[in-house]
Coordinates of C-alpha atoms in Angstrom, one line a residue:
X605 CA -12.3 12.2 -21.9
X606 CA -15.2 13.9 -23.8
X607 CA -16.6 16.8 -21.9
X608 CA -19.1 16.3 -19.1
X609 CA -22.1 15.0 -19.3
X610 CA -24.4 16.2 -17.0
X611 CA -24.5 13.3 -14.4
X612 CA -20.3 13.6 -14.5
X613 CA -20.5 17.5 -14.2
X614 CA -23.1 17.1 -10.6
X615 CA -20.4 14.3 -9.0
X616 CA -17.6 17.1 -9.8
X617 CA -19.4 19.6 -8.5
X618 CA -20.4 17.4 -5.5
X619 CA -17.4 15.7 -4.8
X620 CA -15.8 19.9 -4.2
X621 CA -18.0 20.5 -2.0
X622 CA -18.0 17.2 -0.3
X623 CA -12.9 16.9 -0.3
X624 CA -13.1 21.1 0.0
X625 CA -11.3 21.8 -3.3
X626 CA -12.5 23.9 -6.0
X627 CA -12.0 23.7 -9.6
X628 CA -10.4 27.1 -11.9
X629 CA -12.7 28.4 -14.3
X630 CA -10.7 29.6 -17.4
X631 CA -12.0 31.8 -19.7
X632 CA -11.3 31.0 -22.7
X633 CA -11.4 32.9 -26.7
X634 CA -9.7 30.8 -28.9
X635 CA -8.4 27.6 -29.9
X636 CA -5.1 28.7 -28.9
X637 CA -6.2 29.4 -25.7
X638 CA -8.4 26.5 -25.4
X639 CA -6.1 24.2 -25.7
X640 CA -3.8 25.8 -23.3
X641 CA -6.9 25.4 -20.7
X642 CA -6.7 21.7 -21.6
X643 CA -3.1 21.4 -21.1
X644 CA -2.7 23.2 -17.2
X645 CA -6.0 20.8 -15.9
X646 CA -4.1 17.6 -17.6
X647 CA -0.9 18.4 -16.3
X648 CA -2.5 19.3 -12.6
X649 CA -4.2 16.3 -12.8
X650 CA -7.5 18.4 -11.9
X651 CA -11.2 18.3 -13.3
X652 CA -11.7 21.4 -14.9
X653 CA -13.9 24.7 -16.2
X654 CA -13.6 26.4 -19.2
X655 CA -15.9 29.4 -20.2
X656 CA -16.7 31.6 -22.8
X657 CA -17.9 35.1 -22.1
X658 CA -20.3 37.7 -24.2
X659 CA -17.0 39.1 -25.6
X660 CA -15.5 35.6 -26.0
X661 CA -18.0 34.2 -28.2
X662 CA -17.8 37.0 -30.7
X663 CA -14.5 36.2 -30.9
X664 CA -14.8 32.9 -31.5
X665 CA -17.4 33.8 -34.3
X666 CA -15.3 35.1 -35.7
X667 CA -14.1 39.6 -35.5
X668 CA -15.9 40.4 -38.5
X669 CA -19.3 38.3 -38.0
X670 CA -19.6 39.0 -33.9
X671 CA -22.7 36.9 -33.0
X672 CA -22.6 35.0 -29.2
X673 CA -24.9 31.6 -30.6
X674 CA -22.4 31.3 -33.3
X675 CA -19.4 31.5 -31.5
X676 CA -20.3 29.5 -27.7
X677 CA -21.7 26.7 -30.4
X678 CA -18.3 26.5 -32.4
X679 CA -16.5 26.7 -29.5
X680 CA -18.0 24.0 -28.0
X681 CA -18.1 22.0 -31.2
X682 CA -14.0 22.6 -31.2
X683 CA -13.8 21.8 -27.7
X684 CA -15.7 18.9 -27.8
X685 CA -13.3 17.0 -30.1
X686 CA -9.7 18.1 -28.9
X687 CA -11.7 17.5 -25.3
X688 CA -11.4 13.3 -26.2
X689 CA -7.5 13.5 -26.5
X690 CA -6.5 14.3 -22.7
X691 CA -6.8 12.3 -19.0
X692 CA -9.2 14.5 -17.7
X693 CA -12.8 15.8 -17.5
X694 CA -13.6 19.6 -18.3
X695 CA -17.2 21.3 -18.4
X696 CA -18.4 24.2 -20.6
X697 CA -19.8 27.6 -19.2
X698 CA -20.7 30.3 -20.5
X699 CA -19.7 33.3 -18.6
X700 CA -21.2 36.7 -17.0
X701 CA -24.9 37.7 -18.9
X702 CA -25.9 40.6 -18.5
X703 CA -29.8 41.3 -19.1
X704 CA -29.3 42.9 -21.7
X705 CA -27.8 40.2 -23.7
X706 CA -29.7 36.8 -22.5
X707 CA -31.9 37.3 -26.1
X708 CA -28.9 37.0 -27.8
X709 CA -26.4 34.4 -25.4
X710 CA -28.4 32.5 -22.8
X711 CA -31.7 32.0 -23.9
X712 CA -30.8 31.2 -27.7
X713 CA -28.2 28.7 -26.2
X714 CA -30.5 27.1 -24.1
X715 CA -33.0 26.4 -26.0
X716 CA -30.6 24.9 -28.7
X717 CA -29.8 22.4 -26.5
X718 CA -33.2 21.7 -25.3
X719 CA -33.9 20.7 -28.9
X720 CA -30.7 18.3 -28.9
X721 CA -31.5 16.5 -25.4
X722 CA -35.4 16.3 -26.9
X723 CA -33.7 14.0 -29.4
X724 CA -32.1 12.2 -26.8
X725 CA -29.1 14.3 -27.0
X726 CA -26.5 16.1 -25.1
X727 CA -27.1 19.7 -23.9
X728 CA -24.1 21.4 -26.1
X729 CA -22.8 23.8 -22.7
X730 CA -23.2 22.1 -19.1
X731 CA -24.0 25.5 -17.1
X732 CA -24.6 28.6 -17.8
X733 CA -23.9 32.6 -16.3
X734 CA -26.9 34.9 -16.0
X735 CA -25.8 37.9 -14.0
X736 CA -28.7 40.4 -12.9
X737 CA -25.8 41.9 -11.0
X738 CA -26.9 45.5 -12.7
X739 CA -30.5 45.1 -11.5
X740 CA -32.6 45.3 -8.2
X741 CA -32.5 41.4 -6.4
X742 CA -36.4 40.8 -6.8
X743 CA -35.7 41.2 -10.1
X744 CA -32.9 39.5 -10.5
X745 CA -34.1 36.3 -8.8
X746 CA -37.4 36.8 -10.7
X747 CA -35.1 36.2 -14.5
X748 CA -33.5 34.2 -12.9
X749 CA -36.5 31.5 -11.7
X750 CA -37.5 31.6 -15.2
X751 CA -33.8 30.7 -16.5
X752 CA -33.3 27.5 -14.2
X753 CA -36.2 26.4 -14.9
X754 CA -35.5 25.9 -18.9
X755 CA -32.3 25.5 -17.4
X756 CA -33.4 22.4 -15.5
X757 CA -35.4 21.1 -18.5
X758 CA -32.1 21.1 -20.4
X759 CA -30.4 19.2 -18.1
X760 CA -28.0 22.2 -17.5
X761 CA -26.4 23.9 -14.1
X762 CA -27.0 27.7 -13.9
X763 CA -25.1 30.8 -12.1
X764 CA -26.8 33.0 -11.1
X765 CA -24.8 36.3 -9.3
X766 CA -26.1 38.1 -6.0
X767 CA -24.5 41.4 -5.2
X768 CA -22.4 42.9 -7.6
X769 CA -18.5 42.4 -8.5
X770 CA -16.6 45.5 -8.6
X771 CA -14.3 46.5 -11.3
X772 CA -15.8 45.8 -15.2
X773 CA -16.1 42.9 -17.1
X774 CA -16.3 42.6 -21.3
X775 CA -18.2 46.0 -20.6
X776 CA -20.1 45.2 -17.7
X777 CA -19.4 47.8 -14.3
X778 CA -19.7 47.3 -10.8
X779 CA -18.1 50.3 -9.4
X780 CA -16.3 49.8 -5.6
X781 CA -18.4 50.7 -2.2
X782 CA -20.5 48.3 0.3
X783 CA -22.9 47.5 -1.8
X784 CA -20.4 44.5 -3.1
X785 CA -20.8 43.0 -0.1
X786 CA -23.5 40.9 0.0
X787 CA -26.3 39.5 3.0
X788 CA -27.4 37.5 4.7
X789 CA -31.1 38.2 3.8
X790 CA -30.0 38.3 0.0
X791 CA -28.8 34.8 0.7
X792 CA -31.7 33.4 2.3
X793 CA -34.1 35.8 -0.6
X794 CA -32.0 33.1 -3.2
X795 CA -33.0 30.1 -1.1
X796 CA -36.8 31.0 -1.8
X797 CA -36.8 32.1 -4.8
X798 CA -35.1 29.1 -6.0
X799 CA -35.3 26.8 -3.6
X800 CA -32.0 23.9 -2.9
X801 CA -32.0 21.9 -5.6
X802 CA -35.4 20.6 -6.0
X803 CA -36.7 23.6 -8.9
X804 CA -32.8 22.5 -10.2
X805 CA -29.6 23.1 -9.6
X806 CA -27.6 26.0 -9.3
X807 CA -24.4 28.3 -8.6
X808 CA -24.7 30.4 -6.3
X809 CA -21.9 33.3 -6.9
X810 CA -22.2 35.4 -3.5
X811 CA -19.8 38.8 -3.4
X812 CA -18.0 39.6 -0.8
X813 CA -15.0 42.4 -2.0
X814 CA -15.2 41.1 -5.4
X815 CA -13.1 42.7 -8.8
X816 CA -13.1 41.8 -11.5
X817 CA -9.5 42.9 -12.6
X818 CA -5.6 43.5 -12.6
X819 CA -5.0 44.6 -9.0
X820 CA -2.2 43.6 -6.4
X821 CA -2.3 41.5 -3.6
X822 CA -4.0 43.2 -0.4
X823 CA -5.4 45.5 -2.7
X824 CA -9.1 43.8 -2.4
X825 CA -11.0 44.2 0.4
X826 CA -12.4 40.6 -0.2
X827 CA -14.2 39.3 3.4
X828 CA -14.6 35.2 2.7
X829 CA -16.5 35.1 5.9
X830 CA -19.5 36.9 4.3
X831 CA -20.5 33.5 2.3
X832 CA -19.8 31.5 6.5
X833 CA -22.2 34.0 6.9
X834 CA -24.6 34.0 4.2
X835 CA -24.6 30.1 4.3
X836 CA -25.1 29.6 7.9
X837 CA -28.3 31.7 8.1
X838 CA -29.7 29.7 5.1
X839 CA -28.1 26.5 6.9
X840 CA -30.0 27.4 10.2
X841 CA -33.7 28.2 8.3
X842 CA -33.6 25.1 6.3
X843 CA -31.6 22.7 8.0
X844 CA -29.4 21.8 5.0
X845 CA -25.3 22.2 5.9
X846 CA -23.4 24.0 2.9
X847 CA -26.8 24.8 1.4
X848 CA -25.0 26.7 -1.5
X849 CA -22.3 25.5 -4.6
X850 CA -20.5 29.0 -4.3
X851 CA -18.7 30.7 -7.1
X852 CA -15.3 33.2 -6.8
X853 CA -15.4 35.5 -8.9
X854 CA -12.9 38.6 -9.3
X855 CA -9.8 36.7 -8.1
X856 CA -7.0 38.6 -9.3
X857 CA -4.8 39.8 -6.3
X858 CA -6.7 38.1 -3.5
X859 CA -4.2 36.8 -0.9
X860 CA -4.0 32.6 -0.8
X861 CA -5.2 32.3 2.6
X862 CA -8.6 34.8 1.9
X863 CA -8.7 31.8 -1.0
X864 CA -8.3 29.0 1.3
X865 CA -11.2 30.5 3.0
X866 CA -13.5 31.1 0.9
X867 CA -13.3 27.3 -1.0
X868 CA -13.5 26.3 3.4
X869 CA -17.0 28.0 2.9
X870 CA -18.1 26.4 -0.6
X871 CA -16.7 27.7 -2.8
X872 CA -16.1 24.8 -5.1
X873 CA -15.5 27.0 -8.7
X874 CA -13.0 30.2 -9.4
X875 CA -13.5 32.4 -12.1
X876 CA -9.9 32.8 -13.7
X877 CA -9.4 35.1 -16.9
X878 CA -6.8 38.2 -16.2
X879 CA -3.8 36.2 -15.0
X880 CA -4.3 33.1 -18.1
X881 CA -3.8 36.4 -20.5
X882 CA -1.3 37.9 -19.2
X883 CA 0.0 34.1 -18.7
X884 CA -0.4 33.5 -22.4
X885 CA -0.2 37.3 -23.6
X886 CA 3.8 37.5 -21.7
X887 CA 5.6 34.9 -23.7
X888 CA 4.2 36.5 -27.0
X889 CA 5.8 39.6 -25.8
X890 CA 9.2 38.2 -25.7
X891 CA 9.6 36.1 -28.2
X892 CA 8.7 38.9 -30.3
X893 CA 11.3 41.1 -28.0
X894 CA 13.9 38.0 -28.8
X895 CA 13.1 37.6 -32.0
X896 CA 11.9 41.2 -34.2
X897 CA 15.3 40.7 -37.0
X898 CA 13.4 37.2 -37.9
X899 CA 9.7 38.6 -36.8
X900 CA 10.1 41.9 -39.2
X901 CA 11.2 42.2 -41.9
X902 CA 14.2 44.5 -41.6
X903 CA 16.2 46.4 -43.7
X904 CA 14.5 45.2 -46.8
X905 CA 15.7 41.3 -45.4
X906 CA 13.1 38.6 -45.8
X907 CA 13.1 38.3 -42.0
X908 CA 12.9 34.4 -40.4
X909 CA 10.0 32.5 -41.5
X910 CA 10.5 30.0 -38.6
X911 CA 10.6 32.9 -36.0
X912 CA 6.8 34.6 -37.1
X913 CA 5.0 31.3 -37.6
X914 CA 2.2 31.4 -35.5
X915 CA 2.7 28.1 -34.5
X916 CA 6.4 29.1 -32.7
X917 CA 5.4 32.0 -30.6
X918 CA 2.2 30.5 -30.5
X919 CA 3.6 27.6 -28.8
X920 CA 5.3 29.5 -25.6
X921 CA 2.0 31.2 -25.5
X922 CA 0.1 27.7 -24.8
X923 CA 3.2 26.6 -22.4
X924 CA 2.8 30.3 -20.2
X925 CA -1.1 30.2 -20.3
X926 CA -1.5 26.4 -19.4
X927 CA 1.5 26.5 -16.5
X928 CA -1.0 29.6 -15.0
X929 CA -4.2 27.3 -15.5
X930 CA -2.3 24.5 -13.4
X931 CA -1.0 26.3 -10.7
X932 CA -4.7 27.8 -10.4
X933 CA -5.2 24.3 -9.8
X934 CA -2.9 23.7 -7.7
X935 CA -3.9 26.9 -5.3
X936 CA -7.5 25.4 -5.2
X937 CA -6.7 22.2 -4.4
X938 CA -8.2 20.6 -7.6
X939 CA -4.5 19.1 -8.9
X940 CA -4.6 14.7 -8.0
X941 CA -8.1 14.8 -8.2
X942 CA -9.4 13.8 -11.5
X943 CA -12.6 11.6 -12.0

């Protein structure tokens, strides 16, 4: 199917909210990882979200070019073409964008989509994320208001982060500690500043102990009840049940019951990056170790072209990652739900 239109993306999110499941949002940084994500969604018969970070966008443009906008547009163009051959819907998203990268990443991408929409076309991306976790909440929401207006005009959904995700991703450090937990007051301030849909649709990444990076199960202290408290606080004031479309960041090391509770409290999107990176790279390591005498020209021999051909080990890598994507769909209950 083609990449989701704004209407299809909205229905994807609405259906997930109604039926209490969430979409894995898979970070990619190459055509191979993008193909693996598509294959995983198709295997699970799940729609999904494919996203590119600032670092991923840099890499897509070429490691000697390092231009986030060029890389993002290249990613979107490639995805638009190859997604047509898969029987599921996928939305395209840009991941964490801190304040110092807005003018080189999200703002020009929204402007490019606005130009396309003005000409009667569709936006390049279905959603963009503004990561204001490193600035005070007032400033975070002020910037979010400006971006939400621009995104809504271009038929794009904005994602905002209210709180701080621990660990590190693409150079953004969240640290550890009590600041990793969003309060009901933060949620109320968000609703007051951004509305509840009348100013444009947005996704809300509230933090409840989330941490980016690699952690064993049980080593991350998640408190999904924080999501419930935030939803109830806003619902109590505005009379709208489960008002936020929530996003779960930093899920590595989370227990299945914690993921399930988060989805019950309104999570419709869960970012998956660290686990799929490992799932892609591990088969490559296995291939190289098992076929070292074919991959390397040992003792003056010529090696085995069929073993060092990137397609040979690439197939194994993509299969490993696609299986992890399908597993994420099952864990988030989106398997078998494709529109």
